[in-house]
Amino acid sequence: MSTLTHTDDTGKAQMVDVGEKPVTEREARAEAFISMMPETLELVTNNRLKKGDVLVVARIAGIQAAKQCAQLVPLCHPLMLSYISVDFELQPVHNRIRVKTCCRLNGKTGVEIEALTAASVAVLTVYDMCKAADKGMTIDGLRILEKSGGRSGHYLAGGAA
């Protein structure tokens, strides 16, 4: 395991200086899940919730969240993202929705936090829009699936790169 980068020699929080790092193409993919009652998933699937199209709103929320990441996570660099995607996979066998995100840029720092933030806010938005029908929904499985670019190279969840 490498040393923590967001603390100085005395343990104080600091923003990492990326000024000397080379610009590389960087990408990160993340996922999260929201589980719900089968009836709630059916409402989402058939766009029958009073608040509107859950997945359209959650997609926009996730995209906006990735763009605002530096305002939400204190030591995160403001980034000029070149691509953000938020996609949904309805999984009726498991009574859940899988959210998959991707963030990309050419820059000096990675986009893992942006991908995770997009996934987080997207599932929170699904919860918010569905809570009148199902207050017992659960959110879990937030993680990085893959990242590429930069000094640390390629990472693939499960250790296979």
Short mmCIF file of C-alpha atoms in Angstrom, two decimals:
data_model
loop_
_atom_site.label_atom_id
_atom_site.label_comp_id
_atom_site.label_asym_id
_atom_site.label_seq_id
_atom_site.Cartn_x
_atom_site.Cartn_y
_atom_site.Cartn_z
CA MET A 1 0.00 0.00 0.00
CA SER A 2 1.29 3.45 -0.88
CA THR A 3 1.54 6.45 1.41
CA LEU A 4 -1.39 8.79 1.83
CA THR A 5 -1.06 11.81 -0.45
CA HIS A 6 -3.47 14.24 1.18
CA THR A 7 -1.39 14.84 4.31
CA ASP A 8 1.91 16.61 4.79
CA ASP A 9 4.88 15.35 6.85
CA THR A 10 3.19 16.49 10.07
CA GLY A 11 -0.15 14.86 9.29
CA LYS A 12 -1.99 18.04 8.29
CA ALA A 13 -4.49 17.87 5.44
CA GLN A 14 -3.25 19.28 2.14
CA MET A 15 -4.27 19.44 -1.47
CA VAL A 16 -1.86 17.42 -3.62
CA ASP A 17 0.36 19.52 -5.88
CA VAL A 18 -0.12 18.11 -9.39
CA GLY A 19 1.76 20.93 -11.14
CA GLU A 20 4.70 18.79 -12.21
CA LYS A 21 2.65 15.76 -13.29
CA PRO A 22 2.26 15.08 -17.01
CA VAL A 23 -1.10 15.41 -18.72
CA THR A 24 -2.45 11.94 -19.57
CA GLU A 25 -5.77 10.52 -20.65
CA ARG A 26 -7.57 9.39 -17.52
CA GLU A 27 -10.79 7.49 -17.05
CA ALA A 28 -12.67 5.97 -14.13
CA ARG A 29 -15.76 3.79 -13.96
CA ALA A 30 -17.83 3.28 -10.83
CA GLU A 31 -21.01 1.51 -9.77
CA ALA A 32 -23.60 1.53 -7.00
CA PHE A 33 -26.84 -0.36 -6.39
CA ILE A 34 -30.21 0.58 -5.00
CA SER A 35 -32.49 -2.25 -3.89
CA MET A 36 -36.24 -1.81 -3.58
CA MET A 37 -39.52 -3.65 -3.44
CA PRO A 38 -40.54 -5.33 -6.73
CA GLU A 39 -43.55 -2.98 -6.93
CA THR A 40 -41.28 0.05 -6.72
CA LEU A 41 -38.99 -1.26 -9.43
CA GLU A 42 -42.06 -1.81 -11.60
CA LEU A 43 -43.12 1.82 -11.04
CA VAL A 44 -39.65 3.00 -12.12
CA THR A 45 -39.58 0.63 -15.10
CA ASN A 46 -42.94 1.83 -16.40
CA ASN A 47 -42.36 5.50 -15.50
CA ARG A 48 -45.41 5.63 -13.22
CA LEU A 49 -44.08 7.68 -10.31
CA LYS A 50 -45.70 11.05 -9.68
CA LYS A 51 -42.36 12.86 -9.47
CA GLY A 52 -41.54 12.02 -13.08
CA ASP A 53 -39.05 9.90 -14.99
CA VAL A 54 -36.75 8.67 -12.23
CA LEU A 55 -33.89 7.53 -14.44
CA VAL A 56 -33.78 10.70 -16.54
CA VAL A 57 -33.62 12.88 -13.43
CA ALA A 58 -31.08 10.59 -11.73
CA ARG A 59 -28.86 10.65 -14.84
CA ILE A 60 -28.85 14.46 -14.90
CA ALA A 61 -28.20 14.57 -11.14
CA GLY A 62 -25.23 12.22 -11.48
CA ILE A 63 -23.73 14.24 -14.32
CA GLN A 64 -24.16 17.48 -12.36
CA ALA A 65 -22.60 15.87 -9.28
CA ALA A 66 -19.46 14.83 -11.18
CA LYS A 67 -19.11 18.39 -12.46
CA GLN A 68 -19.42 19.79 -8.92
CA CYS A 69 -17.14 17.29 -7.21
CA ALA A 70 -14.47 19.80 -6.15
CA GLN A 71 -17.12 21.79 -4.29
CA LEU A 72 -18.29 18.68 -2.42
CA VAL A 73 -15.02 16.91 -1.58
CA PRO A 74 -12.66 19.38 0.13
CA LEU A 75 -9.26 18.36 -1.29
CA CYS A 76 -10.48 17.36 -4.74
CA HIS A 77 -9.08 19.32 -7.69
CA PRO A 78 -11.53 21.15 -9.95
CA LEU A 79 -11.42 19.25 -13.24
CA MET A 80 -12.40 19.99 -16.81
CA LEU A 81 -14.15 16.70 -17.54
CA SER A 82 -14.39 15.79 -21.21
CA TYR A 83 -16.95 13.00 -20.76
CA ILE A 84 -19.45 11.87 -18.13
CA SER A 85 -21.92 9.02 -18.45
CA VAL A 86 -24.50 7.68 -16.02
CA ASP A 87 -26.27 4.50 -17.05
CA PHE A 88 -28.80 2.23 -15.39
CA GLU A 89 -29.33 -1.50 -15.47
CA LEU A 90 -32.67 -2.66 -14.12
CA GLN A 91 -32.18 -5.99 -12.35
CA PRO A 92 -35.66 -7.37 -11.55
CA VAL A 93 -34.23 -10.74 -10.44
CA HIS A 94 -32.51 -8.87 -7.57
CA ASN A 95 -35.14 -6.11 -7.16
CA ARG A 96 -32.55 -3.43 -7.73
CA ILE A 97 -31.07 -0.91 -10.10
CA ARG A 98 -27.38 -0.86 -10.92
CA VAL A 99 -25.92 2.57 -11.63
CA LYS A 100 -22.74 2.65 -13.73
CA THR A 101 -20.77 5.83 -14.29
CA CYS A 102 -17.79 6.85 -16.37
CA CYS A 103 -15.73 10.03 -16.18
CA ARG A 104 -12.93 10.95 -18.55
CA LEU A 105 -10.44 13.77 -19.16
CA ASN A 106 -6.96 14.65 -20.30
CA GLY A 107 -5.33 16.00 -17.18
CA LYS A 108 -2.88 15.76 -14.32
CA THR A 109 -5.10 14.02 -11.78
CA GLY A 110 -7.50 11.10 -11.74
CA VAL A 111 -11.28 11.08 -11.99
CA GLU A 112 -12.16 8.32 -9.52
CA ILE A 113 -13.87 10.67 -7.06
CA GLU A 114 -15.93 12.20 -9.85
CA ALA A 115 -17.12 8.76 -11.00
CA LEU A 116 -17.95 7.75 -7.42
CA THR A 117 -19.75 11.03 -6.76
CA ALA A 118 -21.82 10.63 -9.92
CA ALA A 119 -22.87 7.12 -8.87
CA SER A 120 -23.64 8.25 -5.31
CA VAL A 121 -25.82 11.18 -6.29
CA ALA A 122 -27.59 9.16 -8.99
CA VAL A 123 -28.67 6.48 -6.48
CA LEU A 124 -29.60 9.13 -3.91
CA THR A 125 -31.80 10.75 -6.55
CA VAL A 126 -33.49 7.43 -7.27
CA TYR A 127 -34.13 7.09 -3.53
CA ASP A 128 -35.51 10.61 -3.29
CA MET A 129 -37.86 10.14 -6.21
CA CYS A 130 -39.10 6.73 -4.99
CA LYS A 131 -39.24 7.25 -1.22
CA ALA A 132 -43.00 7.94 -1.17
CA ALA A 133 -43.54 4.42 -2.57
CA ASP A 134 -40.75 2.61 -0.67
CA LYS A 135 -38.95 4.00 2.37
CA GLY A 136 -37.05 0.72 2.90
CA MET A 137 -34.79 0.99 -0.13
CA THR A 138 -31.11 0.29 0.48
CA ILE A 139 -28.05 1.67 -1.26
CA ASP A 140 -24.85 -0.35 -1.39
CA GLY A 141 -21.94 -1.55 -3.47
CA LEU A 142 -20.43 1.84 -4.25
CA ARG A 143 -17.01 1.18 -5.74
CA ILE A 144 -14.53 1.88 -8.49
CA LEU A 145 -14.78 -0.73 -11.23
CA GLU A 146 -11.84 0.46 -13.27
CA LYS A 147 -9.44 3.34 -13.65
CA SER A 148 -6.76 4.09 -16.17
CA GLY A 149 -4.13 6.73 -16.76
CA GLY A 150 -1.63 8.42 -14.55
CA ARG A 151 1.37 7.13 -12.64
CA SER A 152 -0.47 4.34 -10.83
CA GLY A 153 -1.58 2.87 -14.16
CA HIS A 154 -4.53 0.60 -14.76
CA TYR A 155 -6.78 -0.75 -11.99
CA LEU A 156 -9.55 -3.26 -12.49
CA ALA A 157 -11.80 -4.26 -9.57
CA GLY A 158 -10.88 -7.70 -8.34
CA GLY A 159 -7.17 -7.07 -8.85
CA ALA A 160 -6.93 -8.17 -12.49
CA ALA A 161 -5.42 -5.35 -14.52
#
